[in-house]
PDB file of C-alpha atoms in Angstrom:
ATOM      1  CA  MET Q   1       0.000   0.000   0.000  1.00 50.00           C
ATOM      2  CA  ALA Q   2       1.352   3.438  -0.937  1.00 48.00           C
ATOM      3  CA  SER Q   3       1.912   6.089   1.711  1.00 47.00           C
ATOM      4  CA  ALA Q   4       3.902   9.320   1.968  1.00 53.00           C
ATOM      5  CA  SER Q   5       7.055   7.253   2.453  1.00 55.00           C
ATOM      6  CA  THR Q   6       6.236   4.699  -0.275  1.00 51.00           C
ATOM      7  CA  PRO Q   7       5.184   6.436  -3.477  1.00 51.00           C
ATOM      8  CA  THR Q   8       2.741   4.822  -5.886  1.00 51.00           C
ATOM      9  CA  PRO Q   9       4.692   2.486  -8.156  1.00 52.00           C
ATOM     10  CA  THR Q  10       5.319   3.684 -11.695  1.00 56.00           C
ATOM     11  CA  PRO Q  11       3.263   1.664 -14.191  1.00 61.00           C
ATOM     12  CA  THR Q  12       5.223  -0.923 -16.138  1.00 75.00           C
ATOM     13  CA  GLY Q  13       5.548  -0.648 -19.918  1.00 92.00           C
ATOM     14  CA  ASN Q  14       2.921  -3.369 -20.287  1.00 96.00           C
ATOM     15  CA  GLU Q  15       0.538  -1.494 -17.970  1.00 96.00           C
ATOM     16  CA  ARG Q  16       0.950   1.686 -20.016  1.00 96.00           C
ATOM     17  CA  ILE Q  17       0.145  -0.222 -23.217  1.00 97.00           C
ATOM     18  CA  ALA Q  18      -2.864  -2.011 -21.678  1.00 98.00           C
ATOM     19  CA  ARG Q  19      -4.302   1.216 -20.206  1.00 97.00           C
ATOM     20  CA  ARG Q  20      -4.305   2.926 -23.602  1.00 97.00           C
ATOM     21  CA  PHE Q  21      -7.211   0.700 -24.696  1.00 98.00           C
ATOM     22  CA  PRO Q  22      -9.751   1.856 -22.066  1.00 98.00           C
ATOM     23  CA  GLU Q  23      -8.372   5.362 -21.691  1.00 97.00           C
ATOM     24  CA  GLU Q  24      -7.660   6.430 -25.268  1.00 97.00           C
ATOM     25  CA  VAL Q  25      -9.614   4.033 -27.488  1.00 97.00           C
ATOM     26  CA  VAL Q  26     -12.813   3.618 -25.447  1.00 96.00           C
ATOM     27  CA  THR Q  27     -13.056   6.858 -23.467  1.00 96.00           C
ATOM     28  CA  GLU Q  28     -11.509   9.285 -25.967  1.00 96.00           C
ATOM     29  CA  GLY Q  29     -12.897   7.459 -29.010  1.00 96.00           C
ATOM     30  CA  ASN Q  30      -9.514   7.183 -30.733  1.00 97.00           C
ATOM     31  CA  ILE Q  31     -10.432   3.916 -32.443  1.00 97.00           C
ATOM     32  CA  SER Q  32      -7.675   4.180 -35.072  1.00 97.00           C
ATOM     33  CA  LEU Q  33      -5.149   3.854 -32.211  1.00 98.00           C
ATOM     34  CA  LEU Q  34      -5.902   0.110 -32.296  1.00 98.00           C
ATOM     35  CA  ASP Q  35      -3.636  -0.053 -35.371  1.00 98.00           C
ATOM     36  CA  GLU Q  36      -0.752   1.149 -33.198  1.00 97.00           C
ATOM     37  CA  ILE Q  37      -1.330  -0.759 -29.948  1.00 98.00           C
ATOM     38  CA  CYS Q  38      -2.874  -4.078 -31.080  1.00 98.00           C
ATOM     39  CA  ALA Q  39      -1.305  -6.962 -32.957  1.00 98.00           C
ATOM     40  CA  ALA Q  40      -2.810  -7.510 -36.414  1.00 98.00           C
ATOM     41  CA  ASP Q  41      -4.449 -10.758 -35.238  1.00 98.00           C
ATOM     42  CA  VAL Q  42      -5.478  -9.482 -31.785  1.00 98.00           C
ATOM     43  CA  LEU Q  43      -8.035 -11.751 -30.103  1.00 98.00           C
ATOM     44  CA  ASP Q  44     -10.701 -10.251 -27.831  1.00 98.00           C
ATOM     45  CA  HIS Q  45     -12.998 -12.389 -25.649  1.00 98.00           C
ATOM     46  CA  SER Q  46     -16.092 -10.733 -24.124  1.00 96.00           C
ATOM     47  CA  PRO Q  47     -19.805 -11.363 -23.524  1.00 95.00           C
ATOM     48  CA  LEU Q  48     -20.391  -9.589 -26.859  1.00 91.00           C
ATOM     49  CA  GLY Q  49     -18.538 -12.394 -28.634  1.00 92.00           C
ATOM     50  CA  GLU Q  50     -15.039 -13.328 -29.656  1.00 97.00           C
ATOM     51  CA  VAL Q  51     -13.481 -11.058 -32.249  1.00 97.00           C
ATOM     52  CA  ARG Q  52     -10.177 -11.460 -34.070  1.00 98.00           C
ATOM     53  CA  GLY Q  53      -8.217  -8.754 -35.809  1.00 98.00           C
ATOM     54  CA  ARG Q  54      -8.091  -4.995 -35.585  1.00 98.00           C
ATOM     55  CA  GLU Q  55     -10.964  -4.336 -37.986  1.00 98.00           C
ATOM     56  CA  GLU Q  56     -13.432  -6.572 -36.092  1.00 97.00           C
ATOM     57  CA  LEU Q  57     -12.330  -4.989 -32.821  1.00 97.00           C
ATOM     58  CA  LYS Q  58     -12.752  -1.488 -34.261  1.00 97.00           C
ATOM     59  CA  ALA Q  59     -16.293  -2.401 -35.363  1.00 97.00           C
ATOM     60  CA  GLN Q  60     -17.152  -3.738 -31.904  1.00 96.00           C
ATOM     61  CA  ILE Q  61     -15.852  -0.630 -30.095  1.00 96.00           C
ATOM     62  CA  SER Q  62     -17.568   1.649 -32.633  1.00 96.00           C
ATOM     63  CA  GLY Q  63     -20.842  -0.200 -31.971  1.00 95.00           C
ATOM     64  CA  LEU Q  64     -20.482   0.314 -28.219  1.00 95.00           C
ATOM     65  CA  ARG Q  65     -19.819   4.012 -28.722  1.00 95.00           C
ATOM     66  CA  GLU Q  66     -22.948   4.236 -30.919  1.00 96.00           C
ATOM     67  CA  SER Q  67     -25.023   2.546 -28.198  1.00 97.00           C
ATOM     68  CA  PHE Q  68     -23.502   4.716 -25.444  1.00 96.00           C
ATOM     69  CA  SER Q  69     -22.289   7.947 -27.076  1.00 87.00           C
ATOM     70  CA  ASP Q  70     -20.675   9.176 -23.847  1.00 95.00           C
ATOM     71  CA  PHE Q  71     -19.145   5.777 -23.097  1.00 96.00           C
ATOM     72  CA  SER Q  72     -16.125   5.858 -20.793  1.00 97.00           C
ATOM     73  CA  ALA Q  73     -13.842   3.312 -19.178  1.00 98.00           C
ATOM     74  CA  THR Q  74     -11.987   4.474 -16.065  1.00 98.00           C
ATOM     75  CA  VAL Q  75      -9.057   2.343 -14.932  1.00 97.00           C
ATOM     76  CA  GLU Q  76      -9.300   1.983 -11.150  1.00 97.00           C
ATOM     77  CA  ASP Q  77      -6.493  -0.547 -10.502  1.00 96.00           C
ATOM     78  CA  THR Q  78      -3.846  -2.462 -12.430  1.00 96.00           C
ATOM     79  CA  ILE Q  79      -1.686  -5.448 -11.587  1.00 96.00           C
ATOM     80  CA  SER Q  80       1.003  -6.696 -13.920  1.00 95.00           C
ATOM     81  CA  ALA Q  81       2.627 -10.136 -13.912  1.00 95.00           C
ATOM     82  CA  GLY Q  82       4.767 -11.452 -16.744  1.00 94.00           C
ATOM     83  CA  ASP Q  83       3.101 -10.640 -20.070  1.00 96.00           C
ATOM     84  CA  THR Q  84      -0.360 -10.043 -18.556  1.00 97.00           C
ATOM     85  CA  VAL Q  85      -1.955  -6.920 -17.101  1.00 97.00           C
ATOM     86  CA  ALA Q  86      -5.117  -7.176 -14.992  1.00 98.00           C
ATOM     87  CA  MET Q  87      -7.274  -4.064 -14.739  1.00 98.00           C
ATOM     88  CA  ARG Q  88     -10.338  -3.176 -12.694  1.00 98.00           C
ATOM     89  CA  VAL Q  89     -12.287  -0.705 -14.802  1.00 98.00           C
ATOM     90  CA  THR Q  90     -15.519   1.247 -14.295  1.00 98.00           C
ATOM     91  CA  LEU Q  91     -17.714   1.567 -17.394  1.00 98.00           C
ATOM     92  CA  ARG Q  92     -20.150   4.476 -17.668  1.00 98.00           C
ATOM     93  CA  GLY Q  93     -22.468   5.724 -20.350  1.00 97.00           C
ATOM     94  CA  THR Q  94     -25.917   6.827 -21.430  1.00 98.00           C
ATOM     95  CA  HIS Q  95     -27.923   4.275 -23.407  1.00 98.00           C
ATOM     96  CA  ASP Q  96     -28.899   6.387 -26.413  1.00 97.00           C
ATOM     97  CA  GLY Q  97     -28.544   3.768 -29.172  1.00 97.00           C
ATOM     98  CA  ALA Q  98     -29.680   0.166 -29.609  1.00 96.00           C
ATOM     99  CA  PHE Q  99     -27.605  -2.310 -27.571  1.00 95.00           C
ATOM    100  CA  MET Q 100     -27.937  -6.099 -27.691  1.00 93.00           C
ATOM    101  CA  GLY Q 101     -31.409  -5.715 -29.182  1.00 93.00           C
ATOM    102  CA  ILE Q 102     -32.494  -3.247 -26.467  1.00 95.00           C
ATOM    103  CA  GLU Q 103     -33.876  -0.022 -27.881  1.00 96.00           C
ATOM    104  CA  PRO Q 104     -32.438   3.200 -26.388  1.00 97.00           C
ATOM    105  CA  THR Q 105     -33.695   3.906 -22.873  1.00 97.00           C
ATOM    106  CA  GLY Q 106     -31.836   7.142 -22.084  1.00 97.00           C
ATOM    107  CA  LYS Q 107     -30.734   5.497 -18.815  1.00 97.00           C
ATOM    108  CA  THR Q 108     -27.203   5.797 -17.522  1.00 97.00           C
ATOM    109  CA  ILE Q 109     -25.111   2.823 -16.540  1.00 97.00           C
ATOM    110  CA  GLU Q 110     -22.160   2.441 -14.207  1.00 98.00           C
ATOM    111  CA  VAL Q 111     -20.736  -1.059 -13.896  1.00 98.00           C
ATOM    112  CA  GLY Q 112     -17.520  -2.790 -12.984  1.00 98.00           C
ATOM    113  CA  ASN Q 113     -15.397  -4.521 -15.582  1.00 98.00           C
ATOM    114  CA  MET Q 114     -12.435  -6.865 -15.236  1.00 98.00           C
ATOM    115  CA  VAL Q 115      -9.952  -6.940 -18.103  1.00 98.00           C
ATOM    116  CA  PHE Q 116      -6.928  -9.166 -18.558  1.00 98.00           C
ATOM    117  CA  THR Q 117      -4.620  -8.028 -21.351  1.00 98.00           C
ATOM    118  CA  ARG Q 118      -1.778 -10.120 -22.737  1.00 98.00           C
ATOM    119  CA  ILE Q 119       1.078  -8.134 -24.258  1.00 97.00           C
ATOM    120  CA  GLU Q 120       3.385  -9.630 -26.875  1.00 97.00           C
ATOM    121  CA  ASP Q 121       6.202  -7.640 -28.519  1.00 95.00           C
ATOM    122  CA  ASP Q 122       4.852  -4.381 -27.010  1.00 95.00           C
ATOM    123  CA  MET Q 123       1.433  -4.949 -28.625  1.00 97.00           C
ATOM    124  CA  ILE Q 124      -1.905  -6.098 -27.224  1.00 98.00           C
ATOM    125  CA  ALA Q 125      -2.189  -9.703 -28.438  1.00 98.00           C
ATOM    126  CA  GLU Q 126      -5.224 -10.889 -26.476  1.00 98.00           C
ATOM    127  CA  ARG Q 127      -7.839  -9.534 -24.069  1.00 98.00           C
ATOM    128  CA  TRP Q 128     -10.382 -11.149 -21.772  1.00 98.00           C
ATOM    129  CA  VAL Q 129     -13.126  -8.653 -20.875  1.00 98.00           C
ATOM    130  CA  GLN Q 130     -15.704  -9.442 -18.172  1.00 98.00           C
ATOM    131  CA  PRO Q 131     -18.112  -6.544 -17.532  1.00 98.00           C
ATOM    132  CA  ASP Q 132     -20.929  -6.851 -14.998  1.00 98.00           C
ATOM    133  CA  MET Q 133     -23.534  -7.660 -17.661  1.00 96.00           C
ATOM    134  CA  LEU Q 134     -26.236  -8.478 -15.094  1.00 96.00           C
ATOM    135  CA  GLY Q 135     -25.705  -5.076 -13.475  1.00 96.00           C
ATOM    136  CA  MET Q 136     -25.751  -3.375 -16.869  1.00 97.00           C
ATOM    137  CA  LEU Q 137     -28.922  -5.130 -18.065  1.00 96.00           C
ATOM    138  CA  THR Q 138     -30.624  -4.437 -14.716  1.00 96.00           C
ATOM    139  CA  GLN Q 139     -29.725  -0.737 -14.913  1.00 97.00           C
ATOM    140  CA  LEU Q 140     -31.130  -0.637 -18.463  1.00 97.00           C
ATOM    141  CA  GLY Q 141     -34.378  -2.216 -17.234  1.00 95.00           C
ATOM    142  CA  ALA Q 142     -33.950  -5.297 -19.449  1.00 94.00           C
ATOM    143  CA  VAL Q 143     -33.638  -7.643 -16.462  1.00 92.00           C
ATOM    144  CA  GLU Q 144     -35.656  -7.498 -13.274  1.00 91.00           C
ATOM    145  CA  LEU Q 145     -34.078  -8.996 -10.188  1.00 87.00           C
ATOM    146  CA  PRO Q 146     -36.295 -11.132  -7.935  1.00 89.00           C
ATOM    147  CA  GLU Q 147     -37.303  -9.738  -4.556  1.00 87.00           C
ATOM    148  CA  ALA Q 148     -34.923 -10.722  -1.765  1.00 80.00           C
TER     149      ALA Q 148
END
């Protein structure tokens, strides 16, 4: 734990690369940056499906930004071990476009997301993305939780 006598550790090179995806691609909307930070055959696993290659990944991120035009991904924590970076991320946005067959509701979402990013030759080679889909669908009104 960091204190006045133990400064926050400087992010590793892999952490800096991994963070660019949520911070610059997702939040800032710089989708073309994927050409610079992702391997040509990048593999992304998420509840939205498995996509391979930069173009498929660009299409998926573009679709999310169309569904949630103010979509953001805030990195809360990172841990790096070997070639993998684990991140705890908070996703936020306003549902103003169709998403997973759900017509726009105008509701805002805020959900946790766990992302594991594997770096190979200073490029993102593979990602495993696990957002709180139940929380998201509940906030959108698509799922109703049973009474406790």
